[in-house]
Tab-separated table of C-alpha atoms in Angstrom:
chain	number	residue	atom	x	y	z
M	1	MET	CA	22.346	23.900	13.018
M	2	GLY	CA	25.386	24.245	11.242
M	3	GLU	CA	24.063	23.460	8.098
M	4	THR	CA	20.338	25.138	8.742
M	5	LEU	CA	23.122	28.611	8.889
M	6	LYS	CA	24.990	28.010	5.668
M	7	GLU	CA	21.774	27.253	3.886
M	8	GLU	CA	19.959	30.633	5.550
M	9	LEU	CA	23.572	32.747	3.859
M	10	VAL	CA	23.338	31.376	1.042
M	11	PHE	CA	19.800	32.145	0.659
M	12	ARG	CA	20.780	35.705	1.642
M	13	SER	CA	22.918	36.415	-0.516
M	14	ASN	CA	21.079	34.875	-3.428
M	15	SER	CA	18.295	37.187	-2.717
M	16	LEU	CA	20.144	39.749	-2.597
M	17	GLU	CA	21.514	39.456	-6.024
M	18	ASN	CA	18.685	38.173	-8.127
M	19	SER	CA	16.260	41.219	-6.695
M	20	ASN	CA	19.631	43.263	-8.043
M	21	GLN	CA	19.274	41.947	-11.364
M	22	GLU	CA	15.463	42.625	-10.981
M	23	LEU	CA	15.951	46.000	-10.091
M	24	LYS	CA	18.892	46.739	-12.305
M	25	GLY	CA	19.275	44.365	-14.720
M	26	GLU	CA	23.304	44.758	-13.517
M	27	LYS	CA	25.625	43.685	-10.636
M	28	ILE	CA	26.103	46.743	-8.347
M	29	SER	CA	29.068	48.022	-6.844
M	30	MET	CA	30.511	50.516	-4.520
M	31	SER	CA	33.761	52.100	-4.393
M	32	LEU	CA	35.487	51.634	-1.073
M	33	CYS	CA	37.482	55.536	-1.617
M	34	ASP	CA	38.195	57.038	-4.816
M	35	GLY	CA	41.810	57.167	-6.070
M	36	SER	CA	42.802	60.832	-4.491
M	37	CYS	CA	41.879	59.845	-1.267
M	38	ASN	CA	43.878	56.597	-0.981
M	39	ALA	CA	46.625	58.229	-2.495
M	40	ILE	CA	46.753	61.437	0.259
M	41	GLU	CA	46.532	58.391	3.340
M	42	ILE	CA	49.339	56.849	1.707
M	43	LEU	CA	51.649	59.466	1.540
M	44	GLN	CA	50.633	61.220	4.836
M	45	SER	CA	51.596	57.366	6.715
M	46	LEU	CA	54.465	57.472	4.257
M	47	ASN	CA	55.283	60.401	5.978
M	48	ILE	CA	54.908	60.189	9.244
M	49	TYR	CA	57.244	56.611	8.745
M	50	ARG	CA	59.543	59.224	7.076
M	51	LYS	CA	59.690	61.769	10.075
M	52	THR	CA	59.913	58.658	12.568
M	53	SER	CA	62.437	56.626	10.443
M	54	MET	CA	60.272	53.909	10.293
M	55	PHE	CA	60.951	51.155	6.884
M	56	THR	CA	62.714	53.619	5.409
M	57	ASP	CA	66.041	52.203	3.835
M	58	VAL	CA	68.464	55.196	2.694
M	59	VAL	CA	69.712	58.207	4.602
M	60	LEU	CA	70.563	61.129	2.481
M	61	VAL	CA	73.456	64.037	3.483
M	62	ILE	CA	72.385	67.753	2.642
M	63	GLU	CA	75.425	69.926	4.235
M	64	GLY	CA	76.085	67.193	7.265
M	65	TRP	CA	72.533	66.894	8.014
M	66	ASP	CA	70.712	63.042	7.800
M	67	TYR	CA	67.369	63.043	5.742
M	68	PRO	CA	66.648	58.918	5.815
M	69	CYS	CA	64.299	58.843	2.906
M	70	HIS	CA	62.336	55.562	1.482
M	71	LYS	CA	63.895	54.787	-2.770
M	72	ALA	CA	60.468	53.967	-3.966
M	73	VAL	CA	59.526	57.450	-2.926
M	74	LEU	CA	62.723	59.622	-3.776
M	75	SER	CA	62.671	57.093	-7.107
M	76	SER	CA	58.689	57.920	-8.008
M	77	ASN	CA	59.397	61.420	-7.925
M	78	SER	CA	62.567	61.882	-9.634
M	79	SER	CA	64.312	60.757	-12.079
M	80	TYR	CA	67.240	60.576	-11.319
M	81	PHE	CA	66.576	58.911	-7.852
M	82	ARG	CA	64.994	56.675	-9.941
M	83	ALA	CA	68.298	55.630	-11.937
M	84	MET	CA	70.333	55.711	-9.145
M	85	PHE	CA	68.763	53.232	-7.334
M	86	GLY	CA	67.102	50.843	-10.430
M	87	GLY	CA	70.247	50.938	-11.769
M	88	HIS	CA	73.806	49.237	-11.496
M	89	LEU	CA	75.493	52.561	-9.790
M	90	LYS	CA	76.993	52.040	-7.018
M	91	GLU	CA	75.153	54.276	-5.147
M	92	SER	CA	71.944	51.745	-5.536
M	93	HIS	CA	74.379	49.683	-2.840
M	94	LEU	CA	74.862	52.587	-0.244
M	95	ASN	CA	72.117	53.060	2.763
M	96	VAL	CA	73.227	56.501	3.042
M	97	ILE	CA	73.860	59.208	-0.148
M	98	GLU	CA	76.217	62.407	-0.259
M	99	ILE	CA	74.013	64.743	-2.964
M	100	GLN	CA	76.402	67.922	-3.828
M	101	LYS	CA	74.316	71.085	-5.077
M	102	ILE	CA	71.451	71.715	-2.832
M	103	SER	CA	71.475	73.193	0.336
M	104	SER	CA	69.443	71.182	3.612
M	105	PRO	CA	66.493	74.380	3.832
M	106	ASN	CA	65.944	73.448	-0.210
M	107	MET	CA	65.663	69.449	0.405
M	108	SER	CA	63.474	69.718	3.302
M	109	THR	CA	60.846	71.735	1.332
M	110	LEU	CA	61.525	68.827	-1.431
M	111	LEU	CA	60.858	65.815	0.520
M	112	ASP	CA	57.855	67.999	2.179
M	113	TYR	CA	56.910	67.814	-0.850
M	114	MET	CA	57.252	64.299	-2.526
M	115	TYR	CA	56.440	63.237	0.671
M	116	GLY	CA	53.183	66.115	0.716
M	117	GLY	CA	51.974	66.509	-2.486
M	118	SER	CA	52.177	69.877	-2.522
M	119	LEU	CA	54.606	73.611	-2.078
M	120	GLU	CA	54.886	76.857	-1.809
M	121	ILE	CA	57.114	78.544	-4.153
M	122	ASP	CA	57.524	81.953	-3.591
M	123	GLU	CA	60.399	84.760	-4.260
M	124	ASP	CA	62.265	83.713	-1.443
M	125	ASN	CA	62.606	80.090	-2.705
M	126	VAL	CA	62.250	79.379	-6.625
M	127	VAL	CA	65.400	79.738	-7.862
M	128	GLY	CA	66.802	77.557	-5.100
M	129	LEU	CA	63.913	75.193	-5.318
M	130	LEU	CA	64.146	75.105	-9.834
M	131	GLU	CA	68.970	74.897	-9.597
M	132	ALA	CA	67.028	71.449	-7.597
M	133	SER	CA	64.107	70.131	-9.807
M	134	ASP	CA	66.648	70.983	-12.390
M	135	LEU	CA	69.664	68.719	-10.904
M	136	LEU	CA	67.275	66.237	-9.611
M	137	HIS	CA	65.211	66.049	-12.797
M	138	MET	CA	62.153	66.350	-10.934
M	139	SER	CA	60.100	67.946	-14.766
M	140	ARG	CA	56.673	69.474	-12.811
M	141	LEU	CA	58.571	70.962	-9.773
M	142	ARG	CA	60.724	72.427	-12.771
M	143	ASP	CA	58.135	73.226	-15.173
M	144	ALA	CA	56.102	75.064	-12.169
M	145	CYS	CA	59.264	76.913	-10.849
M	146	VAL	CA	59.232	78.435	-14.766
M	147	LYS	CA	56.350	79.616	-14.595
M	148	PHE	CA	56.490	81.220	-11.446
M	149	LEU	CA	59.466	83.272	-12.860
M	150	GLU	CA	57.891	84.255	-16.082
M	151	ASN	CA	55.217	86.242	-14.173
M	152	GLN	CA	57.737	87.540	-12.472
M	153	LEU	CA	59.463	89.068	-15.147
M	154	HIS	CA	59.586	92.853	-14.678
M	155	PRO	CA	61.429	95.784	-16.706
M	156	CYS	CA	63.734	95.100	-13.140
M	157	ASN	CA	65.005	91.626	-13.447
M	158	CYS	CA	64.178	90.429	-16.387
M	159	VAL	CA	68.169	90.977	-17.231
M	160	GLY	CA	68.652	88.771	-14.437
M	161	ILE	CA	66.375	86.072	-15.191
M	162	MET	CA	67.056	86.052	-18.733
M	163	LYS	CA	70.892	85.435	-17.395
M	164	PHE	CA	69.111	82.873	-14.969
M	165	ALA	CA	67.298	80.715	-18.201
M	166	ASP	CA	70.827	80.758	-20.481
M	167	SER	CA	72.165	78.963	-17.394
M	168	PHE	CA	70.374	76.304	-17.066
M	169	SER	CA	68.896	76.006	-21.294
M	170	ILE	CA	65.761	77.312	-20.250
M	171	PHE	CA	64.838	78.274	-23.776
M	172	THR	CA	61.460	80.143	-23.310
M	173	LEU	CA	62.060	82.076	-19.619
M	174	SER	CA	64.701	83.089	-21.800
M	175	GLU	CA	62.619	84.143	-25.294
M	176	LYS	CA	60.295	85.975	-22.574
M	177	SER	CA	63.046	87.457	-21.030
M	178	LYS	CA	64.540	89.072	-24.073
M	179	LYS	CA	61.471	90.152	-25.252
M	180	LEU	CA	60.486	92.156	-22.755
M	181	MET	CA	64.307	93.817	-23.012
M	182	LEU	CA	63.749	94.095	-26.192
M	183	GLU	CA	60.461	96.248	-26.420
M	184	GLY	CA	61.019	98.527	-22.458
M	185	PHE	CA	64.490	98.701	-23.128
M	186	ALA	CA	63.385	102.715	-21.941
M	187	GLU	CA	62.477	101.447	-18.372
M	188	VAL	CA	64.802	98.490	-18.293
M	189	SER	CA	67.693	100.347	-19.222
M	190	CYS	CA	67.069	102.411	-15.889
M	191	HIS	CA	67.215	99.774	-13.216
M	192	GLU	CA	70.559	98.495	-12.054
M	193	GLU	CA	70.206	94.703	-13.937
M	194	PHE	CA	70.573	96.838	-16.728
M	195	LEU	CA	75.029	97.805	-15.613
M	196	SER	CA	75.480	94.978	-14.562
M	197	LEU	CA	75.489	93.304	-18.831
M	198	SER	CA	79.029	92.388	-20.197
M	199	LYS	CA	79.972	94.360	-23.072
M	200	ASP	CA	79.182	91.493	-25.177
M	201	GLU	CA	75.668	90.897	-23.748
M	202	LEU	CA	75.338	94.705	-24.622
M	203	VAL	CA	76.041	94.610	-28.088
M	204	GLU	CA	74.385	91.602	-28.814
M	205	TYR	CA	71.223	93.933	-27.270
M	206	LEU	CA	72.256	96.983	-28.804
M	207	SER	CA	72.215	95.306	-32.453
M	208	ASN	CA	69.491	93.570	-32.193
M	209	GLU	CA	66.942	95.164	-35.317
M	210	ASN	CA	64.214	94.078	-32.747
M	211	LEU	CA	64.917	96.973	-29.821
M	212	VAL	CA	62.238	98.759	-29.264
M	213	VAL	CA	62.990	103.517	-28.996
M	214	ARG	CA	60.582	106.215	-28.683
M	215	ARG	CA	63.925	108.134	-29.250
M	216	GLU	CA	67.634	107.198	-30.461
M	217	GLU	CA	68.672	109.533	-27.935
M	218	GLU	CA	67.774	106.510	-25.039
M	219	VAL	CA	69.772	104.330	-26.290
M	220	PHE	CA	72.656	106.845	-26.438
M	221	GLU	CA	71.728	107.607	-22.557
M	222	ALA	CA	71.921	104.355	-21.581
M	223	VAL	CA	75.286	103.964	-23.555
M	224	MET	CA	76.993	106.085	-21.634
M	225	LYS	CA	75.223	105.045	-18.340
M	226	TRP	CA	76.934	101.846	-18.934
M	227	VAL	CA	80.209	103.026	-19.776
M	228	ASN	CA	80.244	105.785	-16.243
M	229	LYS	CA	79.224	103.261	-14.406
M	230	ASN	CA	82.918	102.298	-14.626
M	231	SER	CA	84.106	104.550	-16.758
M	232	LEU	CA	88.434	103.460	-16.119
M	233	GLU	CA	87.801	100.131	-17.320
M	234	ARG	CA	84.797	100.266	-19.868
M	235	CYS	CA	86.242	103.601	-22.305
M	236	LYS	CA	87.760	101.458	-24.504
M	237	ASN	CA	84.618	100.054	-25.263
M	238	LEU	CA	83.015	103.585	-26.312
M	239	LYS	CA	83.862	103.221	-30.049
M	240	GLU	CA	82.237	99.717	-30.434
M	241	LEU	CA	79.627	100.842	-28.579
M	242	LEU	CA	78.407	104.374	-30.238
M	243	GLU	CA	78.486	102.135	-33.762
M	244	LEU	CA	75.749	101.059	-32.524
M	245	VAL	CA	73.543	103.700	-31.511
M	246	ARG	CA	71.996	105.586	-34.724
M	247	LEU	CA	74.208	109.216	-33.721
M	248	PRO	CA	72.719	110.595	-36.907
M	249	LEU	CA	69.396	110.397	-36.033
M	250	LEU	CA	69.520	112.126	-32.321
M	251	ASP	CA	68.389	115.386	-32.913
M	252	PRO	CA	70.731	118.025	-33.592
M	253	ALA	CA	70.635	119.752	-30.882
M	254	TYR	CA	71.124	117.611	-28.223
M	255	PHE	CA	73.547	116.524	-30.489
M	256	LEU	CA	75.917	119.431	-29.737
M	257	GLU	CA	74.866	119.645	-26.520
M	258	LYS	CA	75.392	116.630	-24.534
M	259	VAL	CA	77.037	114.570	-27.123
M	260	GLU	CA	80.037	116.945	-28.749
M	261	MET	CA	79.831	117.938	-25.156
M	262	ASP	CA	80.666	115.454	-23.419
M	263	LYS	CA	83.816	115.251	-22.152
M	264	THR	CA	84.162	111.083	-22.237
M	265	ILE	CA	83.858	111.547	-25.692
M	266	GLN	CA	86.495	113.907	-26.171
M	267	GLY	CA	89.009	111.880	-24.363
M	268	CYS	CA	87.750	109.622	-27.165
M	269	THR	CA	89.772	110.264	-30.408
M	270	GLU	CA	89.005	106.866	-32.257
M	271	CYS	CA	84.764	108.428	-32.037
M	272	PHE	CA	86.113	111.235	-33.751
M	273	SER	CA	84.568	109.975	-36.856
M	274	LEU	CA	80.923	108.753	-36.023
M	275	LEU	CA	80.426	112.350	-34.489
M	276	HIS	CA	81.764	113.646	-38.406
M	277	GLU	CA	79.249	111.208	-40.198
M	278	ALA	CA	76.386	112.488	-37.845
M	279	ARG	CA	77.218	116.074	-38.245
M	280	MET	CA	77.190	115.523	-42.508
M	281	TYR	CA	74.561	113.254	-42.119
M	282	TYR	CA	72.442	117.188	-40.243
M	283	ILE	CA	73.799	118.870	-43.414
M	284	LEU	CA	73.587	116.470	-46.467
M	285	GLY	CA	71.001	114.330	-45.699
M	286	ASN	CA	70.505	111.050	-47.239
M	287	GLN	CA	73.593	111.906	-49.408
M	288	VAL	CA	74.866	110.505	-46.217
M	289	ASN	CA	74.896	106.989	-47.126
M	290	SER	CA	75.417	104.616	-43.379
M	291	LEU	CA	72.511	101.860	-41.889
M	292	ARG	CA	73.447	104.680	-38.701
M	293	GLN	CA	70.824	106.246	-40.865
M	294	ARG	CA	68.399	103.979	-40.718
M	295	PRO	CA	65.092	104.769	-38.159
M	296	ARG	CA	64.055	101.556	-35.524
M	297	ARG	CA	61.432	99.806	-35.783
């Protein structure tokens, strides 16, 4: 009986193989599940294990909160953790590791991303996520945050985004911010962030040959707005800043009414030579040789 059943199974197997070869000339196969489907199921299982502390082999401590995790998942998402657990650092032998410079909410979001494969980036969490992904060397998430900020650039926020980008050496974001600052100077200077520029930052801004303005009056008004924001402290910078304003290009009537009559300027004797230069240009024209009489772009 056993021998008969064995022979029958062999016969059926050979028959199926022979029939497939006759039909298509090659062996037929079937995929059980595509890679992404299987990967999602594995991640879902690992996420359940994380939330129930099953098979976890390390606990991250963030601001006093414990986060049980799997070293393999952390390492597959972050080269920071890969170096920590796979090298010769003391942390590779520890089961409890405290992580600094990341907030508990941001760490929770990062772990959801690591175990779930997706997250929502918005204006409330983008800065914290970028800082955390930069620290943990999560390049894909970092790049996504940078892209989000690039898409949010506006005259009202480009100064702050430029400073943030410079602090993290994000060259492309910094350059795009500066480009908007230069091309939209009149609108940028109307927003509060402009007034937060340091003196050196403002000098660099106004010195840029790519600064685009419709009228030189826009540059003068921006400088005076910046100075008057904190006149007691900033008046000492007035001459240095007015040197970057092309006073000879101002409308003569505007110069007489708005510049010469300005009380802050009248109280700064160091600026008188600049006023005299502008007056001479109105009288003598191009006979006065000064870089400040050269039109901007």
